[in-house]
Amino acid sequence: LSPKEATQKSMRQITGALVGIAVVLSTVFIPMAFFSGSAGAIYRQFSVTIVAAMTLSVIVAMVLSPSLCATFLKAPKKSEGEHGEHTEKGFFGLFNKYFNKSRDGYQKTTGFMARRSVRFFVVYIVLVGGLVGIFSKLPGSFLPNEDQGLMYMLINTPPGSTAARTMETAEKVEQYFLTEHADVLEHLFTVIGFSFAGSAQNAGLGFVGLKDWDERTEPSQSIFAINAKSMRDLSQIKDASVFTFFPPPIRELGNSSGLSFQLVDRVGLGHEALMAAKDQLLQLAAASPKLIGVRANGLNDVPQYKIDINSEKASALGLSLTDINRTLQIAWGSSYVNDFIDRGRVKRVYLQSDYPYRMMPEDLEKWYVRNNAGDMVAISAFSTAEWTYGSPKLERFSGNASLNILGQPNAGVSSGEAMDEVENLVKQLPNGFGVEWDGISYEEKKTGSQANLLYALSVLVVFLSLAALYESWAVPFAVMLVVPLGVLGAVVAAYIYKLPNDVFLQVALLTTVGLASKNAILIVEFAKYLREHGYSLIEAVTLAAQQRFRPIIMTSMAFTMGVVPLAKSTGAGAASQNAIGIAVIGGMVGATFLAILFVPMFYVMVEKIFHRKQEQEIVVSTNGEKAEAKT
């Protein structure tokens, strides 16, 4: 045919498939845009991007591409073979020779399977069972950890230590990084008196910045390797505890990657029981091979000087509790008084006792409170004091006493496995204590519960879209039955490369659903077209498989090669790119070399089930072409 005629004929045959593919690849991602939480924000980016790209793609394919084909295509020069067929020479002729052999073998195989649908449907059930088994073994996770070139460290000296004592430990830690990791260190900064756990003289916080990825080419120079080595080396400091960790992939989800949860006193057993449960849990976590660096993200109990106010005596002496509290606040804390202007700037005035008069417990006897008669009353006249031991800050979670605990999965352990291990360890604690996840761990739990709904909703929307598009229940069933075979390839690839079931794998699986459906639509839609033009069921599916073999292989290989850079990427952000790239490549291999074998068989099965009472007579015209089928 001439280029123009060929274009017109091809568009008559392929337009339905183009619309179907665009609808499937768009609708499979639409439900993602409506999920909530941080996972929903990630899903939404993929959803909007792919739907917009597919909409533009189908417009180009239906408007611009036919015009280009009719304008630029030319009939190739061919030579005639032994049996009258046209053959090409050179590389393309050799390529087409072997490619056509593969195509003919594929056509015979599909015809063989379509005639023995019951037998091969059992094989299909076995493959789906394998998919379920392998998928259930994938460890759960939320997001892969990324090397962002930043690491934190927490410094805790014994309770009651002074800031000078904490500074000595901080200098040891600084010296360690300046010595052991000087070749990759960009900057180092430490703070005394404050940390993510709280404010105290025995607390410290450090920020370690590493050089750019381009300057850290060795595996031992990654943030993960440096963090692991630092944890081992700094644990040798005997008079302090130092923990190193790196931020999560999304900074807004917390300060630390790994695990974050609250140990909650659900029945009000008291502070001492909670601290004992915390110590027991940390001991169990230290003995677990799945966990590392588990520590309480808080301040240890410290000695406290407790003042008991006898309200009856104070009232008899003409004192109010407000005046007493204000005097104590001014003496040992501070109190805002007013503002003053100094050289054009407004500054605040705070009132506090001079430090020699608030250093020792005995200094309390030097303080007086003015009563309602204007007389000064010694604080010792209406109060008693004693030393006690307690927490420097009040921690609550959902109204219950709690302690925040952080940790990391051990090497080779996913965050999902580590979370299951923590829940098992908490069950060994006395009754009344439970675990509540927060931060990035909470988002992981929430995402895991949404994943199955996301899969089911996407598949349902695709099915209904195809049913509306083709006005048939047979075509959607024939297409959707092939989806698990493509997903099987993605899941096997994830299992081989030890990828967890995280947000990016879920995106890759949905992409595989769309791409597997694309291959099925190319065959099923053309088989449906041939059926409408008089071909028998087996003839239609085998011819459709033969005619659509080349475009399926071409589009699948193009897409696979397009995501190879994702699968092989390194450096910043590589973990998420690897997760998508590897899974999609596996899905495309499954959808291309396994799923397309079953598509004709599924179409034959579905047609027999839905139209088993209909018989078609094939009328052969005088020119040997198939005429319209008569029912």
XYZ file of C-alpha atoms in Angstrom:
631
model
C 0.000 0.000 0.000
C 0.994 3.595 -0.422
C 2.032 5.440 2.746
C -1.294 7.280 2.904
C -3.379 4.127 2.411
C -1.249 2.196 4.874
C -1.694 4.957 7.438
C -5.445 4.965 6.995
C -5.694 1.196 7.323
C -3.438 1.073 10.363
C -5.415 3.792 12.130
C -8.655 1.893 11.531
C -7.112 -1.122 13.226
C -5.131 0.528 16.016
C -7.274 3.473 17.133
C -9.358 1.364 19.507
C -6.229 -0.137 21.028
C -4.659 3.322 21.424
C -7.676 4.622 23.285
C -7.839 1.481 25.431
C -4.144 1.654 26.346
C -4.385 5.351 27.210
C -7.452 4.730 29.355
C -5.810 1.832 31.206
C -2.482 3.541 31.854
C -4.302 6.655 33.054
C -7.032 5.098 35.157
C -4.653 2.732 36.923
C -2.946 5.770 38.473
C -5.983 7.965 39.100
C -6.941 6.363 42.474
C -3.432 7.139 43.747
C -4.163 10.862 43.598
C -6.858 10.631 46.259
C -4.945 8.887 49.045
C -4.130 10.846 52.176
C -0.992 11.222 54.255
C 2.618 11.474 53.187
C 2.284 8.359 51.007
C -0.609 10.062 49.230
C 1.603 13.071 48.519
C 4.160 10.768 46.873
C 1.479 8.856 44.964
C -0.035 12.114 43.737
C 3.168 13.173 41.997
C 3.291 9.950 39.975
C -0.441 10.036 39.288
C -0.579 13.564 37.930
C 2.592 13.149 35.870
C 1.654 9.861 34.215
C -1.976 10.771 33.533
C -0.899 14.044 31.912
C 1.804 12.283 29.887
C -0.562 9.528 28.687
C -3.244 12.038 27.671
C -0.751 13.992 25.580
C 0.750 10.773 24.221
C -2.512 9.411 22.832
C -3.321 12.794 21.259
C 0.061 12.786 19.505
C -0.382 9.145 18.443
C -3.798 9.816 16.908
C -3.136 13.244 15.350
C 0.548 13.870 14.692
C 1.962 10.368 14.147
C -0.423 9.447 11.271
C 0.440 12.706 9.516
C 4.156 11.988 9.859
C 3.703 8.426 8.594
C 1.725 9.515 5.539
C 4.302 12.213 4.804
C 7.659 10.540 5.394
C 7.185 6.778 4.911
C 8.372 5.260 1.659
C 7.962 1.785 0.260
C 11.222 -0.117 0.962
C 13.142 -1.798 -1.810
C 12.793 -5.560 -1.545
C 13.929 -8.609 -3.485
C 11.792 -11.643 -4.191
C 12.562 -14.917 -2.401
C 12.201 -18.519 -3.504
C 8.463 -18.754 -2.860
C 7.503 -15.321 -4.102
C 7.689 -13.521 -0.713
C 9.499 -10.227 -0.427
C 12.725 -10.307 1.571
C 15.082 -7.585 2.741
C 18.842 -7.820 2.618
C 21.536 -6.721 5.008
C 21.225 -6.394 8.765
C 17.497 -5.737 8.757
C 16.845 -8.669 6.468
C 18.796 -10.977 8.767
C 17.108 -9.544 11.834
C 13.638 -9.926 10.343
C 14.391 -13.485 9.277
C 15.008 -14.663 12.831
C 12.431 -12.332 14.322
C 9.758 -13.754 12.022
C 10.745 -17.260 13.076
C 10.211 -16.250 16.678
C 6.880 -14.695 15.740
C 5.710 -17.831 13.953
C 6.789 -19.959 16.901
C 4.883 -17.663 19.211
C 1.786 -17.967 17.026
C 1.941 -21.759 17.099
C 2.438 -21.774 20.847
C -0.552 -19.533 21.479
C -2.727 -21.671 19.224
C -1.581 -24.798 21.064
C -2.393 -23.208 24.447
C -5.735 -21.786 23.280
C -6.922 -25.265 22.249
C -5.942 -26.675 25.658
C -7.193 -23.851 27.828
C -8.201 -25.990 30.814
C -4.773 -27.563 31.127
C -2.899 -24.285 30.884
C -5.347 -22.505 33.158
C -4.132 -24.877 35.879
C -0.590 -23.701 35.086
C -1.845 -20.127 35.424
C -3.316 -20.879 38.852
C 0.031 -22.302 39.951
C 1.830 -19.150 38.772
C -0.640 -16.932 40.622
C -0.120 -19.037 43.741
C 3.616 -18.503 43.382
C 3.008 -14.768 43.076
C 1.040 -14.736 46.331
C 3.709 -16.782 48.094
C 6.637 -14.631 46.963
C 4.788 -11.356 47.577
C 3.983 -12.401 51.141
C 7.714 -12.912 51.770
C 8.682 -9.396 50.722
C 9.596 -7.403 53.838
C 7.565 -4.289 54.482
C 8.968 -0.770 54.438
C 7.916 2.816 53.799
C 10.729 4.553 51.931
C 14.284 3.426 51.163
C 16.976 5.254 53.094
C 18.860 7.820 51.068
C 22.397 9.131 51.410
C 21.757 12.843 51.940
C 25.293 13.594 53.093
C 24.158 14.517 56.608
C 24.427 12.651 59.876
C 23.397 13.501 63.455
C 24.859 12.378 66.755
C 23.376 12.404 70.243
C 25.660 12.737 73.263
C 24.480 11.797 76.748
C 26.704 11.889 79.823
C 25.646 10.477 83.216
C 22.708 12.250 84.921
C 23.810 15.291 86.890
C 26.871 15.921 84.731
C 27.800 19.540 84.169
C 28.049 21.219 80.800
C 31.849 21.228 81.116
C 31.801 17.462 81.646
C 29.582 16.994 78.562
C 31.911 19.248 76.574
C 34.816 16.869 77.238
C 32.888 14.020 75.637
C 31.871 16.213 72.710
C 35.528 17.075 72.073
C 36.384 13.352 72.004
C 33.657 12.767 69.432
C 34.828 15.704 67.332
C 38.385 14.446 67.418
C 37.211 11.019 66.290
C 35.474 12.384 63.189
C 38.349 14.727 62.378
C 40.732 11.771 62.528
C 38.813 8.775 61.159
C 36.667 10.483 58.504
C 38.693 13.559 57.600
C 38.768 12.593 53.899
C 34.984 12.814 53.548
C 34.155 15.404 56.211
C 32.765 18.695 54.946
C 31.763 20.332 58.253
C 31.217 19.421 61.907
C 29.189 21.232 64.533
C 28.270 20.302 68.121
C 25.904 21.836 70.658
C 25.989 21.352 74.432
C 22.931 21.610 76.650
C 20.395 20.629 74.003
C 19.489 17.591 71.912
C 16.460 16.049 70.257
C 15.832 14.315 73.586
C 15.489 17.580 75.520
C 17.439 20.360 77.228
C 19.909 19.445 79.965
C 23.559 20.012 80.866
C 24.332 16.339 80.244
C 22.845 16.391 76.703
C 24.597 17.236 73.464
C 23.837 17.244 69.756
C 26.140 17.082 66.749
C 25.784 17.677 62.997
C 28.162 15.916 60.615
C 28.181 17.054 56.987
C 29.858 14.887 54.347
C 31.325 15.899 51.017
C 29.385 15.642 47.765
C 28.629 12.199 46.345
C 31.081 12.798 43.495
C 33.915 12.934 46.034
C 32.763 9.804 47.886
C 33.204 7.068 45.314
C 34.010 4.140 47.621
C 31.270 2.043 49.282
C 32.960 2.635 52.631
C 32.375 6.369 52.169
C 28.584 6.196 52.028
C 26.553 7.605 54.878
C 25.405 4.091 55.789
C 28.918 2.684 56.104
C 30.179 5.724 58.023
C 27.194 5.594 60.372
C 27.715 1.884 61.089
C 31.430 2.357 61.760
C 30.842 5.411 63.949
C 28.268 3.547 66.035
C 30.765 0.741 66.695
C 33.723 3.004 67.460
C 31.916 5.579 69.600
C 30.307 2.861 71.717
C 33.784 2.341 73.209
C 33.469 5.606 75.139
C 32.833 4.283 78.652
C 31.675 7.377 80.516
C 29.029 8.508 78.015
C 26.636 7.176 75.390
C 26.949 8.440 71.832
C 24.559 7.494 69.024
C 24.913 8.423 65.369
C 22.074 8.331 62.880
C 21.003 9.931 59.615
C 17.749 11.749 58.777
C 14.813 10.023 57.060
C 14.292 10.449 53.309
C 11.553 12.984 54.075
C 12.791 15.410 56.733
C 9.283 16.388 57.851
C 8.656 12.827 59.113
C 11.096 13.049 61.997
C 14.718 13.538 62.896
C 15.867 9.950 62.525
C 15.461 7.209 59.965
C 14.608 3.735 61.152
C 12.140 3.133 63.961
C 10.291 5.632 66.131
C 7.675 4.546 68.636
C 6.179 5.329 72.019
C 6.257 2.879 74.909
C 2.912 3.699 76.531
C 1.692 3.023 80.067
C -1.915 2.216 79.146
C -3.256 1.482 82.640
C -1.366 4.020 84.758
C 1.167 1.735 86.445
C 3.352 4.713 87.305
C 6.658 6.263 86.375
C 8.855 3.685 88.089
C 7.069 0.796 86.359
C 7.413 2.607 83.013
C 11.153 3.118 83.489
C 11.574 -0.542 84.473
C 9.667 -1.608 81.349
C 11.869 0.693 79.271
C 15.037 -0.879 80.658
C 13.664 -4.369 80.046
C 12.722 -3.491 76.456
C 16.163 -2.043 75.739
C 17.786 -5.213 77.055
C 15.577 -7.378 74.851
C 16.300 -5.154 71.841
C 20.062 -5.336 72.455
C 19.840 -9.133 72.315
C 17.757 -9.157 69.119
C 19.694 -9.792 65.874
C 17.168 -7.696 63.904
C 17.656 -4.424 65.809
C 20.547 -2.079 66.414
C 21.011 1.248 68.152
C 17.759 1.064 70.104
C 17.740 3.838 72.716
C 15.313 6.007 74.636
C 14.915 9.404 73.017
C 14.635 11.216 76.284
C 16.525 12.294 79.385
C 17.303 9.843 82.163
C 15.920 10.339 85.633
C 18.012 12.771 87.632
C 18.279 13.839 91.298
C 15.698 16.507 92.106
C 15.207 18.785 95.093
C 11.531 18.665 95.969
C 9.869 21.519 97.943
C 6.597 20.757 99.740
C 4.484 23.845 100.490
C 2.183 23.623 103.514
C -0.750 25.612 102.172
C -2.448 25.866 105.576
C 0.617 27.442 107.210
C 1.099 29.747 104.247
C -2.505 30.898 104.436
C -2.229 31.487 108.177
C 0.837 33.646 107.529
C -1.068 35.738 104.974
C 0.625 34.284 101.900
C -0.966 33.264 98.621
C 0.302 30.372 96.497
C 0.644 32.761 93.571
C 3.147 34.926 95.450
C 5.079 31.859 96.629
C 5.318 30.397 93.102
C 6.367 33.756 91.672
C 9.142 34.163 94.235
C 10.495 30.663 93.530
C 10.297 31.253 89.795
C 12.257 34.501 90.026
C 14.834 32.965 92.337
C 15.663 29.731 90.523
C 14.296 30.362 87.051
C 13.639 33.788 85.678
C 10.709 36.124 85.073
C 10.032 38.629 82.295
C 9.583 42.163 83.692
C 9.403 44.705 80.875
C 11.256 46.137 77.867
C 13.788 48.946 77.516
C 15.361 50.720 74.574
C 19.109 50.380 74.159
C 20.687 52.337 71.265
C 17.514 52.166 69.221
C 16.754 48.496 69.866
C 14.052 47.112 72.153
C 15.437 44.624 74.664
C 13.741 42.540 77.323
C 14.380 42.654 81.063
C 14.445 39.365 82.988
C 14.680 39.181 86.790
C 16.585 36.343 88.466
C 18.612 35.866 91.631
C 22.371 36.092 91.408
C 23.981 32.677 90.980
C 25.765 32.542 94.431
C 22.294 32.595 96.041
C 20.746 29.715 94.050
C 23.512 27.105 93.882
C 22.921 24.996 97.013
C 19.778 23.614 98.716
C 20.614 25.657 101.803
C 20.162 28.834 99.773
C 16.411 28.278 100.000
C 16.526 29.442 103.635
C 17.779 32.870 102.489
C 14.599 33.658 100.570
C 11.513 35.450 101.853
C 8.004 36.081 100.539
C 6.023 39.276 101.261
C 2.604 38.594 102.817
C -0.594 40.631 102.585
C 0.475 42.749 105.595
C 3.710 43.762 103.929
C 5.895 41.608 106.175
C 8.642 39.281 104.840
C 8.112 35.594 105.699
C 10.935 33.056 105.340
C 10.179 30.246 102.911
C 11.414 27.729 105.521
C 8.526 28.814 107.797
C 5.868 27.134 105.634
C 7.783 24.535 103.566
C 9.957 21.455 103.794
C 12.409 20.097 101.236
C 13.951 16.710 100.390
C 16.004 15.052 97.696
C 14.185 12.730 95.285
C 14.726 11.119 91.898
C 12.586 11.657 88.796
C 12.225 12.543 85.150
C 13.346 16.023 84.068
C 10.381 16.359 81.694
C 6.812 15.136 81.404
C 6.113 12.882 78.404
C 2.607 11.957 77.266
C 1.147 10.219 74.218
C -2.625 10.404 73.717
C -2.951 11.370 77.369
C -0.969 8.392 78.715
C 2.505 8.410 80.228
C 5.002 7.319 77.570
C 8.617 7.225 76.467
C 9.843 7.836 72.936
C 12.253 5.127 71.728
C 14.301 5.168 68.522
C 16.228 2.432 66.775
C 17.517 1.038 63.505
C 17.006 -2.237 61.637
C 20.149 -4.319 61.528
C 21.996 -4.831 58.233
C 19.854 -6.828 55.798
C 16.673 -6.293 57.836
C 13.826 -4.134 56.523
C 12.019 -1.611 58.669
C 8.860 -3.704 58.433
C 10.619 -6.742 59.890
C 12.153 -4.576 62.608
C 8.744 -3.152 63.522
C 7.311 -6.659 63.831
C 10.228 -7.553 66.088
C 9.563 -4.554 68.338
C 5.899 -5.496 68.671
C 6.915 -9.044 69.631
C 9.359 -7.714 72.255
C 6.738 -5.388 73.759
C 4.465 -8.402 74.238
C 7.078 -9.803 76.631
C 6.739 -6.784 78.929
C 4.371 -6.796 81.932
C 0.692 -6.333 81.177
C -0.407 -2.738 80.747
C 2.364 -1.570 78.417
C 1.898 -1.146 74.682
C 3.523 0.353 71.627
C 2.277 3.256 69.511
C 4.123 4.156 66.319
C 4.926 7.748 65.417
C 6.898 9.674 62.831
C 8.062 7.721 59.807
C 7.076 4.403 61.422
C 3.477 5.592 61.763
C 3.407 6.529 58.083
C 4.755 3.099 57.178
C 2.007 1.369 59.144
C -0.607 3.618 57.592
C 0.721 3.057 54.070
C 0.774 -0.715 54.531
C -2.904 -0.722 55.404
C -3.698 1.390 52.323
C -1.702 -0.674 49.814
C -4.246 -3.475 49.321
C -7.048 -0.938 48.911
C -4.946 0.914 46.328
C -4.347 -2.250 44.290
C -7.986 -3.318 44.409
C -9.316 0.126 43.543
C -6.924 0.575 40.603
C -7.787 -2.827 39.135
C -11.515 -2.174 39.570
C -11.318 1.230 37.862
C -9.355 -0.272 34.942
C -11.890 -3.096 34.585
C -14.875 -0.766 34.564
C -13.164 1.597 32.125
C -12.491 -1.226 29.674
C -16.026 -2.537 30.060
C -17.427 0.902 29.228
C -14.963 1.433 26.382
C -15.660 -1.856 24.588
C -19.255 -2.324 25.786
C -18.364 -5.863 26.728
C -17.530 -7.882 29.808
C -15.443 -10.369 27.831
C -12.672 -7.990 26.758
C -11.979 -6.621 30.286
C -11.816 -10.148 31.756
C -9.420 -11.321 29.063
C -7.204 -8.297 29.743
C -7.297 -8.328 33.541
C -6.545 -12.053 33.872
C -3.107 -11.439 32.429
C -2.183 -8.738 34.960
C -0.953 -11.136 37.714
C 1.616 -12.604 35.317
C 3.186 -9.196 34.776
C 3.097 -8.494 38.505
C 4.784 -11.874 39.055
C 7.812 -10.659 37.098
C 8.024 -7.466 39.181
C 7.690 -9.349 42.466
C 10.322 -11.930 41.482
C 12.743 -9.137 40.542
C 12.081 -7.415 43.880
C 12.638 -10.700 45.722
C 15.916 -11.438 43.907
C 17.314 -7.962 44.581
C 15.937 -7.944 48.154
C 13.745 -4.903 47.655
C 11.185 -4.230 50.394
C 7.512 -3.669 49.754
C 7.627 0.105 50.043
C 5.887 3.041 48.375
C 8.102 2.951 45.288
C 7.570 -0.772 44.753
C 3.828 -0.151 44.948
C 4.177 2.493 42.225
C 6.181 0.021 40.134
C 3.529 -2.672 40.580
C 0.786 -0.316 39.422
C 2.923 0.632 36.433
C 3.273 -3.062 35.653
C -0.510 -3.468 35.846
C -0.906 -0.810 33.168
C 1.868 -2.158 30.932
C 0.672 -5.765 31.160
C -2.817 -4.567 30.273
C -1.338 -2.661 27.327
C 0.120 -5.835 25.821
C -3.144 -7.703 26.340
C -5.206 -4.913 24.780
C -3.048 -4.938 21.632
C -3.902 -8.607 21.083
C -7.460 -8.790 22.414
C -8.691 -5.649 20.688
C -7.346 -6.841 17.303
C -8.774 -10.336 17.862
C -12.135 -8.705 18.571
C -11.750 -6.714 15.333
C -11.028 -9.904 13.356
C -13.970 -11.696 14.940
C -16.235 -8.903 13.796
C -14.899 -9.404 10.246
C -15.680 -13.102 10.016
C -12.714 -14.981 11.469
C -13.250 -17.948 13.750
C -12.263 -17.663 17.393
C -8.993 -19.606 17.163
C -8.059 -17.988 13.845
C -8.724 -14.529 15.229
C -6.598 -14.889 18.355
C -3.676 -16.615 16.632
C -3.620 -14.076 13.806
C -3.924 -11.216 16.304
C -1.030 -12.683 18.288
C 1.080 -12.901 15.138
C 0.255 -9.403 13.910
C 0.736 -7.736 17.295
C 3.911 -9.610 18.270
C 6.259 -7.018 16.785
C 4.655 -3.882 18.316
C 4.434 -5.625 21.695
C 8.132 -6.513 21.635
C 9.115 -3.070 20.326
C 7.160 -1.060 22.907
C 8.149 -3.378 25.753
C 11.841 -3.256 24.880
C 11.716 0.514 24.468
C 10.115 0.933 27.874
C 12.511 -1.530 29.485
C 15.570 0.232 28.088
C 14.082 3.542 29.213
C 14.075 2.487 32.873
C 17.497 0.805 32.832
C 19.145 4.075 33.993
C 16.848 4.001 37.033
C 17.823 0.435 37.880
C 21.549 1.198 37.544
C 21.613 4.647 39.121
C 23.941 5.488 41.998
C 24.426 8.469 44.252
C 21.861 10.739 45.869
C 18.315 9.445 45.459
C 19.479 6.169 43.936
C 17.565 3.912 46.344
C 14.136 5.080 45.211
C 15.184 5.003 41.548
C 16.529 1.454 41.917
C 13.309 0.298 43.559
C 11.174 1.541 40.664
C 13.584 0.589 37.867
C 14.306 -2.988 38.958
C 10.666 -3.811 39.680
C 9.408 -2.311 36.413
C 12.022 -4.181 34.386
C 10.991 -7.426 36.053
C 7.349 -6.612 35.400
C 8.008 -5.876 31.743
C 9.899 -9.162 31.324
C 6.964 -11.016 32.863
C 4.373 -9.096 30.847
C 6.317 -9.536 27.581
C 7.671 -13.082 27.641
C 5.145 -14.804 29.900
C 1.854 -12.923 29.947
C 1.455 -12.627 26.164
C 1.479 -16.435 25.907
C -1.695 -16.577 27.980
C -3.588 -13.648 26.423
C -5.041 -15.593 23.450
C -6.006 -18.463 25.739
C -7.821 -16.095 28.116
C -9.690 -14.481 25.243
C -10.821 -17.885 23.950
C -11.946 -18.923 27.444
C -13.858 -15.735 28.083
C -15.510 -15.785 24.653
C -16.659 -19.383 25.167
C -18.057 -18.537 28.607
C -19.894 -15.399 27.529
C -20.951 -16.523 24.053
C -21.174 -20.280 24.313
C -24.769 -20.307 23.009
C -23.827 -18.421 19.879
C -22.572 -20.206 16.788
C -21.017 -18.427 13.910
C -20.918 -19.560 10.316
C -17.856 -18.484 8.384
C -18.595 -17.701 4.769
C -15.656 -17.810 2.389
C -15.918 -15.401 -0.506
C -14.710 -16.172 -4.001
C -11.496 -14.210 -3.544
C -10.549 -16.257 -0.495
C -11.042 -13.473 2.084
C -13.155 -13.811 5.217
C -16.598 -12.262 4.965
C -18.834 -10.983 7.743
C -19.828 -13.632 10.290
C -23.486 -14.608 10.353
C -25.159 -15.553 13.622
